[in-house]
Amino acid sequence: MTIMPKLPEKTIERLSQYRRALLICLGKNKQYIFSHELAGMLHLTPVQVRRDIMLIGYSGTLRQGYEIREMIALIGKIIDSEEGLKVAVIGLGNLGRAMISYFNGKRTKLSIVAAFDINQEKVNRVYAGVPCYHIDMLSKIIRSENIPIAIMTVPGDEAAKVTESLVLAGIKGILNYTPTPVNVPANTYLQEYDMITSLEKIAYFVKQGNREEHI
Amino acid sequence: MTIMPKLPEKTIERLSQYRRALLICLGKNKQYIFSHELAGMLHLTPVQVRRDIMLIGYSGTLRQGYEIREMIALIGKIIDSEEGLKVAVIGLGNLGRAMISYFNGKRTKLSIVAAFDINQEKVNRVYAGVPCYHIDMLSKIIRSENIPIAIMTVPGDEAAKVTESLVLAGIKGILNYTPTPVNVPANTYLQEYDMITSLEKIAYFVKQGNREEHI
DNA sequence: TTAACATTGTTATTTTTTTAACAATATTTT
DNA sequence: AAAATATTGTTAAAAAAATAACAATGTTAA
C-alpha cells in the first residue's frame, strides 16, 4: 500500500464531505463529475477540489472529470479504518438521540454500538437499534466492546466527570458536544464543538452585514 | 464608538469561547484571570489569548491579568447586537429540541423565539417556552417577528426546500445542521456543520494514532 | 486540419493563522 | 536597594491554507 504523505487537516475534512457529495451523485446514476460540479455542491472552489484530489494521488480524465466510484473507494482507503470503528454516545438526551438517528444506516465503517445514560427509564432499552446502558457500566462496556470513540452529549456540568471515566476506560477519541470544554491526556484525540459559538459567529456576521459564505 | 478594524474570523470564534469561559470564572467569584489560565480552559496557547485580547484593544494589568467583567462586557460589545437577535429553529426533531434546551436561559442577546415543524402533533404547542408553528407559516412568522437567523434541523431531503423558503422570507443567516449542503444567495450568511464529518475526522486521527489536540 | 475550448494538474503567490521572540514593567524576593 | 520573577503587549517569523496562474492536452467546432 502506498504511504500517503501527511494530508493537511482541512483536506481530511473535505475528503469526508467529498465522499458524501459523491454518494449523492452516485445515487443519481452519475458516473463522472467535474471539479467545478463538486465544488459547487460544497461551496468550494474548483481549484481547491483539484488540489485536494491531487494530494490524495488521484487523477481524473481531461474533459470528463473524475470517476465517482473510484474516488469514493480511494477516499475510503484514506479516511476509513479497514475494520470499522465503534462509537458510543454518552447521554441519551435529545442530542444523543439526534446523533443516533443521524447515523442510522448511513455509514458502514463507523457505527454507534452503545449509548449510556443515568436515567433508569432509558437504561436497558434499545433506541433505534442502539442499546442503552447505565453510565456506571461505561468502563466495562467500552473495554469489552472495544469502543475507541465517544460522543459526549451529557449536560455541561457532567462533562468533566464523564471525560475522566472515558479516559480511564481507554477511549481514543472524544467528540465533545457539551458546552463545557474538557481536558484529556495527550494521547487522546479531543474535538470540541460548541453550538453557541457557531450561532454567535453567524450573529456577528449577520450584524456586520457581511456577505461571504463560510463553511 | 471606536471602529474595530476587521478582526480575523478565528478570533471572532474564540471571543465567543472566551466569554463563556469567563462567565464560568465569574460564577466562581473569580475577578481576574491570566492569559495562561484562559488558554488552559480552552486548549489554546497563552500567546494566542493575549494576541486576541490585543486585537480587540483590551489591556490587562501586569502580574494580575485581565479583569473578567470588563472583558466580558467588551466581548459583548463586539460580537453581540445591541437589540439582540431572534432565532428560529426549523424542524423540531431531536436535534431541534436539543438546540432549544441548549439555549434555555443561556444567552440574552440571542433568543430562540420560534420553532417550525410539519408534524401536526407538534404544531401549536410550546416546547420549553418556544412556540411551534406549522412550516407553512414560516414566511409569515419570520417576517412578522423579524427573525434574522435560522437553525435548520430538518431531515436532509427537505433541506433544499426549506432553505429556499427561508431565503424568500428574508432570513439573513442560516446554520445548516442537516447532512445536505444547500445554496443561498450571496447576501445570506450560511454556515454548514456536519456531524459526520466531525466524527470521520476523529476516526481518521484515531486510526493514525495522532496525538494532537484539535478544537 | 487547424483553431478554439474546456478541463485537469501543478507550481507559485498570497493570505490567513499560529507560534516564537522579546522588550517592558510591576511585584516579590533577597 | 538590587536582583529575580512573572506577566503583559507587540513585533517578527513560521506554518498552514487558500487562491491564482498557467502549462498540458484531449475534444469539439470551424
PDB file of C-alpha atoms in Angstrom, chain A residues 1 3 8 16 23 30 43 60 69 81 172 174 176 184 192 204 211:
ATOM      1  CA  MET A   1       0.000   0.000   0.000  1.00  0.00           C
ATOM      2  CA  ILE A   3       2.149   5.572   2.069  1.00  0.00           C
ATOM      3  CA  PRO A   8      -3.499  18.793   5.526  1.00  0.00           C
ATOM      4  CA  SER A  16     -15.339  13.303   4.155  1.00  0.00           C
ATOM      5  CA  LEU A  23     -22.508   9.281  -2.842  1.00  0.00           C
ATOM      6  CA  LYS A  30     -23.983   9.905 -12.294  1.00  0.00           C
ATOM      7  CA  HIS A  43     -19.218  25.817  -1.562  1.00  0.00           C
ATOM      8  CA  GLY A  60      -9.343  12.391 -13.469  1.00  0.00           C
ATOM      9  CA  ARG A  69     -16.868   5.225  -7.803  1.00  0.00           C
ATOM     10  CA  SER A  81     -10.303   2.067   9.116  1.00  0.00           C
ATOM     11  CA  LYS A 172      -9.035   7.168  21.994  1.00  0.00           C
ATOM     12  CA  ILE A 174     -13.848  12.202  22.089  1.00  0.00           C
ATOM     13  CA  ASN A 176     -17.483  16.915  22.979  1.00  0.00           C
ATOM     14  CA  VAL A 184      -7.700  14.942  28.115  1.00  0.00           C
ATOM     15  CA  GLU A 192     -14.850  20.247  20.904  1.00  0.00           C
ATOM     16  CA  TYR A 204     -21.722  38.574  14.305  1.00  0.00           C
ATOM     17  CA  ARG A 211     -21.724  38.852   2.510  1.00  0.00           C
TER      18      ARG A 211
END
